[in-house]
Short mmCIF file of C-alpha atoms and ligand atoms in Angstrom, two decimals:
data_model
loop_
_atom_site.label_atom_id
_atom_site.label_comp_id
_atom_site.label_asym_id
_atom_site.label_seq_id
_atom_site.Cartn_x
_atom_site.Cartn_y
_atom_site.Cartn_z
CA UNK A 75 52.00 100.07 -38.73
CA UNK A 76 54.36 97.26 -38.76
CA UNK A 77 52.62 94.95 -36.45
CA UNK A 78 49.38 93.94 -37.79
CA UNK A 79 48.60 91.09 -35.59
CA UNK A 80 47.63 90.69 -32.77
CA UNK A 81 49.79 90.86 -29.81
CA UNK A 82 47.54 91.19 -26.63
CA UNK A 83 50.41 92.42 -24.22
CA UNK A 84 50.72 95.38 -26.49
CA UNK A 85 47.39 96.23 -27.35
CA UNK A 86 45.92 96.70 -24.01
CA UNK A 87 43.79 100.28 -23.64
CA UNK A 88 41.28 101.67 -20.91
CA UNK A 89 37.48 101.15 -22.12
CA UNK A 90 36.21 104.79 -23.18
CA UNK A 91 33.25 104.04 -21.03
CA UNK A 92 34.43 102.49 -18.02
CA UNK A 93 38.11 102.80 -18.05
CA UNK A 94 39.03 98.57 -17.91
CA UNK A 95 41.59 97.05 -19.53
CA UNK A 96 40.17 96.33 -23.19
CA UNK A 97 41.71 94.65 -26.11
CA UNK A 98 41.10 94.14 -29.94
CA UNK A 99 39.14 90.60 -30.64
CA UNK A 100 40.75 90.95 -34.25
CA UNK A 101 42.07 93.08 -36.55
CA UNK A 102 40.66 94.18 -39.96
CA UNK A 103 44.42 95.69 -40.97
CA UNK A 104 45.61 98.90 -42.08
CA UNK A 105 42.81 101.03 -43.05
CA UNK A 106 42.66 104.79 -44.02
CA UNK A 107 40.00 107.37 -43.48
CA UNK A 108 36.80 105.84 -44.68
CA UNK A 109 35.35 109.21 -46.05
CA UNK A 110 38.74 110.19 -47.15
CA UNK A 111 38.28 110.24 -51.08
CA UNK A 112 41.60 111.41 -52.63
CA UNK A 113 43.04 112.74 -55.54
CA UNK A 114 46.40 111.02 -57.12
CA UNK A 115 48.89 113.45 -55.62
CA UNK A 116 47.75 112.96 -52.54
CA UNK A 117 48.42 108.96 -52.66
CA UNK A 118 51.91 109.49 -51.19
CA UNK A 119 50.69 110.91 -47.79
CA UNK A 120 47.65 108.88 -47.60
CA UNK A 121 46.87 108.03 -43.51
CA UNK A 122 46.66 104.92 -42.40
CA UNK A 123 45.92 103.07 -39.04
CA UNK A 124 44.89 99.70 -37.28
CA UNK A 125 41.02 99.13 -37.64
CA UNK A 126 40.70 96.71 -34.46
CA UNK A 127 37.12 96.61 -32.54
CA UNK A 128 37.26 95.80 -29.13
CA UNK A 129 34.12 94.37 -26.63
CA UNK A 130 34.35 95.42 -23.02
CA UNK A 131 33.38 92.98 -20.78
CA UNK A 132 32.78 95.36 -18.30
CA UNK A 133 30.41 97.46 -19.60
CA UNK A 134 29.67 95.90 -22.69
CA UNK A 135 30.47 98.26 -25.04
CA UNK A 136 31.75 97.17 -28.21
CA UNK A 137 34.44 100.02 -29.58
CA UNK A 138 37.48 100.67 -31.80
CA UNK A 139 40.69 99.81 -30.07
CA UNK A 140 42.15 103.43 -31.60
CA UNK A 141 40.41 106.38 -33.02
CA UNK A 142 42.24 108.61 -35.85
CA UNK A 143 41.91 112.24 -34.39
CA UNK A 144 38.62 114.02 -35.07
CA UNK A 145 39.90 116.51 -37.00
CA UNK A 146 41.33 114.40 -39.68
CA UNK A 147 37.43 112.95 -40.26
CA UNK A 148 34.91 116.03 -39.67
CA UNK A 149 36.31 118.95 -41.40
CA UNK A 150 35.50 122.18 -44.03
CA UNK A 151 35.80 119.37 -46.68
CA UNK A 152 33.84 116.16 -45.23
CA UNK A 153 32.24 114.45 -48.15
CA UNK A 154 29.23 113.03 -46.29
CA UNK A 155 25.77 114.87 -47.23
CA UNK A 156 22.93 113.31 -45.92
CA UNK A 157 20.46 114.22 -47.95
CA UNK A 158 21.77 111.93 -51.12
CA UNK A 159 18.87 109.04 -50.46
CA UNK A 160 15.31 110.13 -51.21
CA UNK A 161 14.61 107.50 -48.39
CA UNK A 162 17.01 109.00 -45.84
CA UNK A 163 14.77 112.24 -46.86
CA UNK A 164 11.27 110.51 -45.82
CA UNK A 165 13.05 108.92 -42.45
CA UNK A 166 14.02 111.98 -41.09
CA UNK A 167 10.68 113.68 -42.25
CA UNK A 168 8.97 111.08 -40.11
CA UNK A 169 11.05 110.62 -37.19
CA UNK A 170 10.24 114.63 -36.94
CA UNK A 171 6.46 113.52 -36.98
CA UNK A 172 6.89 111.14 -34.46
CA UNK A 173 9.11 113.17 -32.61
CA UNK A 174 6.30 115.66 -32.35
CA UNK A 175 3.21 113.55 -32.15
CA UNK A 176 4.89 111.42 -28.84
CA UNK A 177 6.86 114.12 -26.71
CA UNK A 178 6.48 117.59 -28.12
CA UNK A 179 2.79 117.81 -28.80
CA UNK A 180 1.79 119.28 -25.33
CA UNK A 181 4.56 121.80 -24.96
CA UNK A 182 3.63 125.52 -25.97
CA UNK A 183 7.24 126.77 -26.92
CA UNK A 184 9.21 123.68 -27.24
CA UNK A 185 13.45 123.90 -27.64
CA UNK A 186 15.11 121.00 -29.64
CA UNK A 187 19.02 120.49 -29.87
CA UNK A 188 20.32 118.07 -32.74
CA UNK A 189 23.79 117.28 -32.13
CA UNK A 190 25.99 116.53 -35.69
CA UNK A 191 22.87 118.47 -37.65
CA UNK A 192 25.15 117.63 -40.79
CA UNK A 193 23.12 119.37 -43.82
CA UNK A 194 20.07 119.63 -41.43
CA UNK A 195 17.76 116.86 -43.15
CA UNK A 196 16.06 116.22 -39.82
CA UNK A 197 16.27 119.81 -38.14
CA UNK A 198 14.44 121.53 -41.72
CA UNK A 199 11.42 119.69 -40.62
CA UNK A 200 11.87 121.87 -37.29
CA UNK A 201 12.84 124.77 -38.93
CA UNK A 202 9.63 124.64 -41.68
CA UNK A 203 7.17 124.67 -38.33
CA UNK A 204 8.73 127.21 -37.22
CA UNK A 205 10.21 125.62 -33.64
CA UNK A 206 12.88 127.01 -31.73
CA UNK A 207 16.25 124.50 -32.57
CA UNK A 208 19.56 124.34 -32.61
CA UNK A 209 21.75 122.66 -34.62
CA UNK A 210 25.54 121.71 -33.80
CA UNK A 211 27.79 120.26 -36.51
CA UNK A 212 31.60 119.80 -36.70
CA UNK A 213 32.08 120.14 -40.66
CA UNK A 214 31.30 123.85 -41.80
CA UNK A 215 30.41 122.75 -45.41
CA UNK A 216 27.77 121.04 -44.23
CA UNK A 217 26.53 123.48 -41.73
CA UNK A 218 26.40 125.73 -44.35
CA UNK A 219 24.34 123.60 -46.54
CA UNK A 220 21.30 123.23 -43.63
CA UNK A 221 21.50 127.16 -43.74
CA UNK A 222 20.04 127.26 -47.08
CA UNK A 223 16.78 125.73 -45.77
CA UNK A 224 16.09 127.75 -42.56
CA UNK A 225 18.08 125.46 -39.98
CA UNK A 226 19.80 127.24 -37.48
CA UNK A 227 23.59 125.88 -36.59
CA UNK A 228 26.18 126.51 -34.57
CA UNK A 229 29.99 125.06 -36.28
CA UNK A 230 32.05 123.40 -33.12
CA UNK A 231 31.93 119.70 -32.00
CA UNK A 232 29.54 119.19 -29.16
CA UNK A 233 31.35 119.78 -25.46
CA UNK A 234 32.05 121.36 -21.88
CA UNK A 235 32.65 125.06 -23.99
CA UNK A 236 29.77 124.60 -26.82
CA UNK A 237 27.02 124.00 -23.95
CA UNK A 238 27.99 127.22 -21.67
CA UNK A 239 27.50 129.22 -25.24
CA UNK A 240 23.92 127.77 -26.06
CA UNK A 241 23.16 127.59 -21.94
CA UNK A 242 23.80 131.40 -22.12
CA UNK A 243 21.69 132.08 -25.49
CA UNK A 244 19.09 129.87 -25.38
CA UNK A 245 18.78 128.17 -22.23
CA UNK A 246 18.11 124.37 -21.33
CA UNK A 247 16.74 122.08 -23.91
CA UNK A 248 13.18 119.96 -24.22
CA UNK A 249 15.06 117.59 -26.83
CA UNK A 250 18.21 117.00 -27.08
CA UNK A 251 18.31 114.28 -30.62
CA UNK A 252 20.48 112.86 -32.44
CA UNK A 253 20.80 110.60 -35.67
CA UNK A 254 23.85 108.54 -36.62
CA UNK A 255 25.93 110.56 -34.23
CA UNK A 256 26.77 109.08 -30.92
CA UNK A 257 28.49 106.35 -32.15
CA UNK A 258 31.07 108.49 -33.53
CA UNK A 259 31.84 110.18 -29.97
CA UNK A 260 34.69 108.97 -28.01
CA UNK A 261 34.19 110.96 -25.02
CA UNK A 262 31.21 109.97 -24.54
CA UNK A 263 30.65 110.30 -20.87
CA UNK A 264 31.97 113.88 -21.08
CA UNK A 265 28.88 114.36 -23.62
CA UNK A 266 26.08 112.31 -21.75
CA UNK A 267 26.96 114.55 -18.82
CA UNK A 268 26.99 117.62 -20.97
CA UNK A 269 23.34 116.19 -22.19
CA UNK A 270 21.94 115.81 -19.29
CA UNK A 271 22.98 119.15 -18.16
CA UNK A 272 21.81 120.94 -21.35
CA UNK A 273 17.94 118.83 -21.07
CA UNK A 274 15.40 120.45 -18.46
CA UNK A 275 14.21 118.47 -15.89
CA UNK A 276 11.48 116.84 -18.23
CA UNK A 277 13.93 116.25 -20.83
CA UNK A 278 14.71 113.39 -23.67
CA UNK A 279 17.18 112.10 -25.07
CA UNK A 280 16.87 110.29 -28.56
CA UNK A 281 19.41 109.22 -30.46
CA UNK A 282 20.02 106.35 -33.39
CA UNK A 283 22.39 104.70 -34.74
CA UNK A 284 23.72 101.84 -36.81
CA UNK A 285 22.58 98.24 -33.96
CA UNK A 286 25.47 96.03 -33.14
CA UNK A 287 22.80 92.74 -32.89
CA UNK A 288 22.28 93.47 -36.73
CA UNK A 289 25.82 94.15 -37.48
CA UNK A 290 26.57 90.74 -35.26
CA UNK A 291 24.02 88.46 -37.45
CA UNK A 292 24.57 90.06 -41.01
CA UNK A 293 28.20 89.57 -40.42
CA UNK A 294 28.00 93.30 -42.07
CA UNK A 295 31.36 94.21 -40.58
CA UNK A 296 31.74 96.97 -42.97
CA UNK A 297 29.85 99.02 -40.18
CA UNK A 298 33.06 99.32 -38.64
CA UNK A 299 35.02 101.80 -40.02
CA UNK A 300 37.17 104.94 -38.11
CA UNK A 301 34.36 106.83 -37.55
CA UNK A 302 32.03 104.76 -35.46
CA UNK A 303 34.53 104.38 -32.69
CA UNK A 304 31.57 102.81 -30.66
CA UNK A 305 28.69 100.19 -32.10
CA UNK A 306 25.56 100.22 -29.75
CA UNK A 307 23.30 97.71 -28.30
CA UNK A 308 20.43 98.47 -25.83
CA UNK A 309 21.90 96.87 -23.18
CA UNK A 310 25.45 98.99 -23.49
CA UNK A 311 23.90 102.61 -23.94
CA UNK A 312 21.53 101.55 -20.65
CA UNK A 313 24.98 101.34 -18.88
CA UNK A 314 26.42 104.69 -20.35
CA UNK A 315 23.63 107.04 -19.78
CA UNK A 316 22.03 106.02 -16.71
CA UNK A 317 25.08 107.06 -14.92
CA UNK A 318 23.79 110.64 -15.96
CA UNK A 319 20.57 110.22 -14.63
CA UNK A 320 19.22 109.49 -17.96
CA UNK A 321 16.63 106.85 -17.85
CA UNK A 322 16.31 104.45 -21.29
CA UNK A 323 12.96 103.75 -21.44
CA UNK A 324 12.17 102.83 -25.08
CA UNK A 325 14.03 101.26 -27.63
CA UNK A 326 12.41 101.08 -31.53
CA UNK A 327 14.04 99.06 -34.42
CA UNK A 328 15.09 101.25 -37.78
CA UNK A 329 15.34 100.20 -40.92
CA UNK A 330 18.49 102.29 -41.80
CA UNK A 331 22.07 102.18 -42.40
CA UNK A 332 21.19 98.29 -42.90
CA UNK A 333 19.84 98.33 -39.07
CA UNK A 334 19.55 101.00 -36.23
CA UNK A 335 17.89 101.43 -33.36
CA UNK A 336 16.27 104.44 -32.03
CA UNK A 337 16.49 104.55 -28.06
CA UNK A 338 14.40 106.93 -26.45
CA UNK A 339 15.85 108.61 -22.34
CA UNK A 340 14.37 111.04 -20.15
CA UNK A 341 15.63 113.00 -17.13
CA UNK A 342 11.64 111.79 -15.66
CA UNK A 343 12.81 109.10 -13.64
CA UNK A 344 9.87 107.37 -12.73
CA UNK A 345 9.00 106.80 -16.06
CA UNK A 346 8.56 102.64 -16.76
CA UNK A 347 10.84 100.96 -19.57
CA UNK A 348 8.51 99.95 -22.46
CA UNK A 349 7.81 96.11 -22.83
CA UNK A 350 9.33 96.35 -26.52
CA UNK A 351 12.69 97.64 -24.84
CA UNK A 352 12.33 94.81 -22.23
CA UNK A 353 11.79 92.01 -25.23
CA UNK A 354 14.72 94.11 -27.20
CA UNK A 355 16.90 93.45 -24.11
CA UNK A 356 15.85 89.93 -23.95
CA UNK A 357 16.67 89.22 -27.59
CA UNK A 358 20.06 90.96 -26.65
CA UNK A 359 21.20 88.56 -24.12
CA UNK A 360 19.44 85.31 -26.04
CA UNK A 361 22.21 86.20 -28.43
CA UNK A 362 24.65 86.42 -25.44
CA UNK A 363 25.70 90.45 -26.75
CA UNK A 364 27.36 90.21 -23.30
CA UNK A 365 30.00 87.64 -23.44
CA UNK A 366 33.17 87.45 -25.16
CA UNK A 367 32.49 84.10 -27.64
CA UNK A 368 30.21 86.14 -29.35
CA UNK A 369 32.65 88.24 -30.32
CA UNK A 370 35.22 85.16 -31.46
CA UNK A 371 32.20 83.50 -33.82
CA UNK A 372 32.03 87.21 -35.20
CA UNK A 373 35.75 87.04 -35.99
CA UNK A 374 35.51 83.40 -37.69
CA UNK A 375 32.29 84.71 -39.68
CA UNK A 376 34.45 87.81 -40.75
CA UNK A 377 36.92 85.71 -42.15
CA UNK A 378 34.69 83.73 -44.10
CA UNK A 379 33.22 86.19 -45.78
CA UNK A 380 36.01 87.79 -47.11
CA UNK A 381 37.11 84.32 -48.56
CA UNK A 382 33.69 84.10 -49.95
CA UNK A 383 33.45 87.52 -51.44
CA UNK A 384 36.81 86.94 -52.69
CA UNK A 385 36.55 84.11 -54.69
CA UNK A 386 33.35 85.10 -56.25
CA UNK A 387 35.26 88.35 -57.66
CA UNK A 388 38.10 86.38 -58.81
CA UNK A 389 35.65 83.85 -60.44
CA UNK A 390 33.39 87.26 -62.39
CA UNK A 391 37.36 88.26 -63.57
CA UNK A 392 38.04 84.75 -64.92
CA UNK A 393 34.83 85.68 -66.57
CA UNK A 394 36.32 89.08 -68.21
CA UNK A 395 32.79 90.68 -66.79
CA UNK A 396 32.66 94.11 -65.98
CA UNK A 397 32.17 94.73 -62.19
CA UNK A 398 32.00 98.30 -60.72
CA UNK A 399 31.22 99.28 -57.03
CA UNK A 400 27.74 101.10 -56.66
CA UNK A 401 27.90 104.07 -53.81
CA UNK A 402 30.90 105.34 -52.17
CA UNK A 403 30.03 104.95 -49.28
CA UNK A 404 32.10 104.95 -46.36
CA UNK A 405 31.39 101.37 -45.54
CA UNK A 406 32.97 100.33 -48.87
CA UNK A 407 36.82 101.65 -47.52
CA UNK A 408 36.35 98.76 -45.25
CA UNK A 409 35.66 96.00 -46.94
CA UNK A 410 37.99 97.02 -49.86
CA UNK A 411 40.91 97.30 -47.47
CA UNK A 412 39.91 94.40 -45.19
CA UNK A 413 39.63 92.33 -48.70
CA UNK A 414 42.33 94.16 -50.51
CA UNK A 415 39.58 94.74 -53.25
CA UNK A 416 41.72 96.88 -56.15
CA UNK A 417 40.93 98.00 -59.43
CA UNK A 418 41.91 94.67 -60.51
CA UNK A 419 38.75 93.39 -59.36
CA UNK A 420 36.07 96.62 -59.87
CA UNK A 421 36.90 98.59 -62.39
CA UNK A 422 35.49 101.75 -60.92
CA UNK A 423 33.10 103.31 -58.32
CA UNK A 424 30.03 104.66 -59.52
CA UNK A 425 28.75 107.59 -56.83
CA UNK A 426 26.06 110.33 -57.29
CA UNK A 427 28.14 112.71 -54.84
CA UNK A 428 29.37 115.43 -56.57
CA UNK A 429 33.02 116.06 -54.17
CA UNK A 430 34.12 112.33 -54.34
CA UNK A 431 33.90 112.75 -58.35
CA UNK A 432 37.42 112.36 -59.81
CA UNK A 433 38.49 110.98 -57.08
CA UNK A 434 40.00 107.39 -56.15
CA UNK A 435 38.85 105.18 -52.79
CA UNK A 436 40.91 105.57 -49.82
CA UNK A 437 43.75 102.68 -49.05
CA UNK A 438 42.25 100.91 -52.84
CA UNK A 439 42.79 103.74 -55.00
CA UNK A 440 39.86 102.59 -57.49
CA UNK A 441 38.91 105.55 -59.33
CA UNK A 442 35.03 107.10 -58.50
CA UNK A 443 33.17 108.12 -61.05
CA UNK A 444 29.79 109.84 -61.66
CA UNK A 445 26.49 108.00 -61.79
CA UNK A 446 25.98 108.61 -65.81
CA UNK A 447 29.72 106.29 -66.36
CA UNK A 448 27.52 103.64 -64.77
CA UNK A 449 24.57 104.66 -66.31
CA UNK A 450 25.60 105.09 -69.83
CA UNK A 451 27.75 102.07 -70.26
CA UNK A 452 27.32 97.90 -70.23
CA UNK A 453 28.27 96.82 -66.56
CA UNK A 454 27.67 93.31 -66.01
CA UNK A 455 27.78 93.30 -62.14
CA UNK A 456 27.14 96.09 -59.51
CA UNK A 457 28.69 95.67 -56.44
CA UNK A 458 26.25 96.48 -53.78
CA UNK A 459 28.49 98.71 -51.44
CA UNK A 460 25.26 101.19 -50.19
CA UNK A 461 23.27 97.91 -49.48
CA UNK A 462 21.30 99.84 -47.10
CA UNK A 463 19.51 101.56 -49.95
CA UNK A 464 18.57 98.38 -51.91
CA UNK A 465 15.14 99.03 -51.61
CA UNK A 466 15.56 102.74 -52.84
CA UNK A 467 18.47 101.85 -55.72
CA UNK A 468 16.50 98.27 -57.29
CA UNK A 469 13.57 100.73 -58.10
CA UNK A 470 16.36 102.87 -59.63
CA UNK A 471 18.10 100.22 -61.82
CA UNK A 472 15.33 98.62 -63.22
CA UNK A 473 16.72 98.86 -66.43
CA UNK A 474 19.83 97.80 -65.16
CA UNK A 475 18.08 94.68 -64.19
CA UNK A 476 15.94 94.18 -66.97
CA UNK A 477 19.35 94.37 -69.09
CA UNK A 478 20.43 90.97 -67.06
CA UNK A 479 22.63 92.81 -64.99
CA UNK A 480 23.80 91.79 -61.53
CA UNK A 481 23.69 93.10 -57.91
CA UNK A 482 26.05 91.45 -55.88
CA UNK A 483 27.06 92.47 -51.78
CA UNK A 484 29.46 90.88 -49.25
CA UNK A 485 26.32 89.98 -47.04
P1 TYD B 291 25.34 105.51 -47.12
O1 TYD B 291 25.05 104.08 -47.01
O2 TYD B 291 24.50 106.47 -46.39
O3 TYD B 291 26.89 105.78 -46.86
P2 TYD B 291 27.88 105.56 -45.64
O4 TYD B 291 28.37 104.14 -45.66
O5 TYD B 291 28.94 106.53 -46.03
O6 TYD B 291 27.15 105.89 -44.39
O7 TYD B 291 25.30 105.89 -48.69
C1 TYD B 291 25.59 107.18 -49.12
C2 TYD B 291 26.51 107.13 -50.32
O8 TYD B 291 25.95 106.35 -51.35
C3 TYD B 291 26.75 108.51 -50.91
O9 TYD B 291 28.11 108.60 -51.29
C4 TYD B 291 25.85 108.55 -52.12
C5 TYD B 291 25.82 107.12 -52.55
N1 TYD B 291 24.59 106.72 -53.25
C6 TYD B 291 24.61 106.63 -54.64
O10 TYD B 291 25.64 106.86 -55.29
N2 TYD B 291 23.44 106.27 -55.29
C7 TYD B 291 22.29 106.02 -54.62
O11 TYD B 291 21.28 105.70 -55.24
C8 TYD B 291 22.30 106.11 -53.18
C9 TYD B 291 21.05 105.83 -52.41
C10 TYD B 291 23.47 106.46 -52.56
ZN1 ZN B 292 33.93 99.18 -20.44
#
């Protein structure tokens, strides 16, 4: 951890996708686990590692120069639960719908796979109409949670030895989906090829996930964070999955996680792309997603905003307001740590997550608390860290509001 900037001879790795020479374009400094909430004793052995993103000019992927091991994220205690937005709730009920309505409507007895099923908010709307799925999730607290509601799950991360198991018991797949998933696979040839082996010869492939042009205009770095070892455009995952005879032939704009999009392959090969994935693809290289200056005005807007964010804090302390952090959420740990955001500057973390109670933020060590310390006491100014929820939280807070208090994000 000693050498935090950049030296390009010595940070030199083989792309996960196409195995070039790649190297960080920056470095957001030494960052720990982003879902790791922590208790005080545990402050000592904290983990900590190098959050540098990297853009392949190969293949075009953008990805995290280094990857903490798996098992340190996605384990029996991983604090992540889906279903804690009512909104998150209503997407997933209607991507089923859609789901249904556009590719499953004419089979008789169809078979859907959901890779990283986490508490089984999407699969539940499988399990309700009573279709044959399969859920397969790493962390086995929240496999157990999507039990309670009908969802069937098998606990082991998605590979060569998981697919021979379900190949055996249930045979190849209609669907194989997944939501907010694939971006945190590293080997992610090794899974596209175990995909494409899993899906019949009719098969699709959805998946979505957090969209690098939004990520690249809002400047919302905080997207970046251990466990999204890859950041997706439409033009990258085109260059992954066709190698696997998987044909992109859709691509549909989400409103989630501050941004997705949805992109839709099939095994059917002489299916046509859709003219809104050919305008998506368009808009991708208007923005020039494929060359490296991108990725250097990304840097210098990174920079800036941390100044920016910075001196507004230090301005709302001169000002002896009360500022606490609103939502735990795993995007916070970076821009605390990038910023080096302490409990100097937000007093606490207000989360409605039962596990991260008592707890302090990884790397900043401010304390989280539950939703009734913010609720019950005068807070001047929230800081915005789930700012993918605004639309869900402002009808939350209107009192908050109506009490002059203040919302504020890094955006
Ligand atoms: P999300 O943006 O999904 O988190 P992440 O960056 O980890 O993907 O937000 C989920 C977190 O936000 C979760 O810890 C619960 C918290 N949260 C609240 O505390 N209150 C709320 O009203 C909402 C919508 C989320
Ligand atoms: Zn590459």
């Amino acid at each position: 951890m000693k050498n935090l900037t950049l030296n390009k001879n010595k940070n030199v790795r083989k792309c996960r996708v196409c195995s070039k020479n790649i190297s960080p374009f920056m470095t957001f400094g030494k960052m720990p686990i982003a879902n790791a909430f922590l208790k005080k004793k545990d402050f000592k052995k904290e983990y900590f590692f190098n959050l540098m993103p990297c853009f392949c000019k190969n293949c075009y992927s953008f990805q995290l120069f280094k990857q903490p091991d798996p098992k340190k994220m996605f384990h029996k205690n991983y604090a992540f639960f889906s279903k804690t937005s009512k909104n998150m709730r209503i997407h997933f009920e209607d991507f089923y719908k859609w789901i249904k309505k556009t590719y499953l409507l004419k089979k008789k007895t169809p078979f859907v796979i959901e890779i990283g099923s986490n508490d089984g908010i999407l699969l539940e709307n499988f399990a309700k109409k009573g279709i044959k799925h399969l859920g397969i999730e790493p962390s086995a607290n929240v496999a157990k949670e999507s039990a309670k509601n009908g969802v069937n799950t098998l606990v082991g991360f998605f590979g060569k030895n998981i697919i021979k198991k379900v190949l055996s018991n249930y045979g190849k797949a209609d669907m194989v989906v997944l939501a907010n998933v694939m971006c945190h696979i590293p080997k992610i040839n090794e899974v596209a090829k175990s995909i494409s082996e899993i899906l019949n010869k009719e098969g699709y492939l959805i998946f979505e996930d957090p969209y690098l042009l939004d990520v690249l205009k809002k400047v919302s770095y905080d997207q970046i964070y251990d466990e999204h070892v890859f950041i997706f455009s439409a033009l990258s995952v085109k260059n992954i999955f066709e190698k696997y005879d998987l044909k992109l032939i859709d691509a549909i704009p989400q409103e989630t996680h501050g941004g997705s999009m949805r992109y839709v392959f099939t095994k059917k090969l002489e299916i046509t792309e859709s003219p809104r994935l050919k305008r998506i693809l368009e808009k991708e290289k208007k923005y020039k997603i494929h060359k490296s200056e991108t990725y250097r005005n990304f840097k210098k807007n990174c920079e800036f905003s941390k100044v920016n964010l910075l001196k507004k804090l230090q301005k709302l302390k001169k000002l002896k307001k009360n500022v606490v952090g609103y939502a735990a959420t795993s995007k916070s740990t970076t821009i605390l740590n990038y910023c080096k955001i302490n409990k100097n500057l937000i007093n606490f973390i207000t989360d409605t997550t039962p596990i991260k109670h008592d707890t302090f933020s990884p790397g900043m060590h401010i304390p989280i608390k539950p939703y009734k310390d913010f609720s019950e006491i005068d807070v001047d100014t929230a800081f915005l860290f789930a700012w993918n929820h605004k639309k869900e939280i402002m009808k939350k807070e209107k009192k908050f509001l109506k009490k002059g208090g203040v919302f504020l994000t890094h955006l």
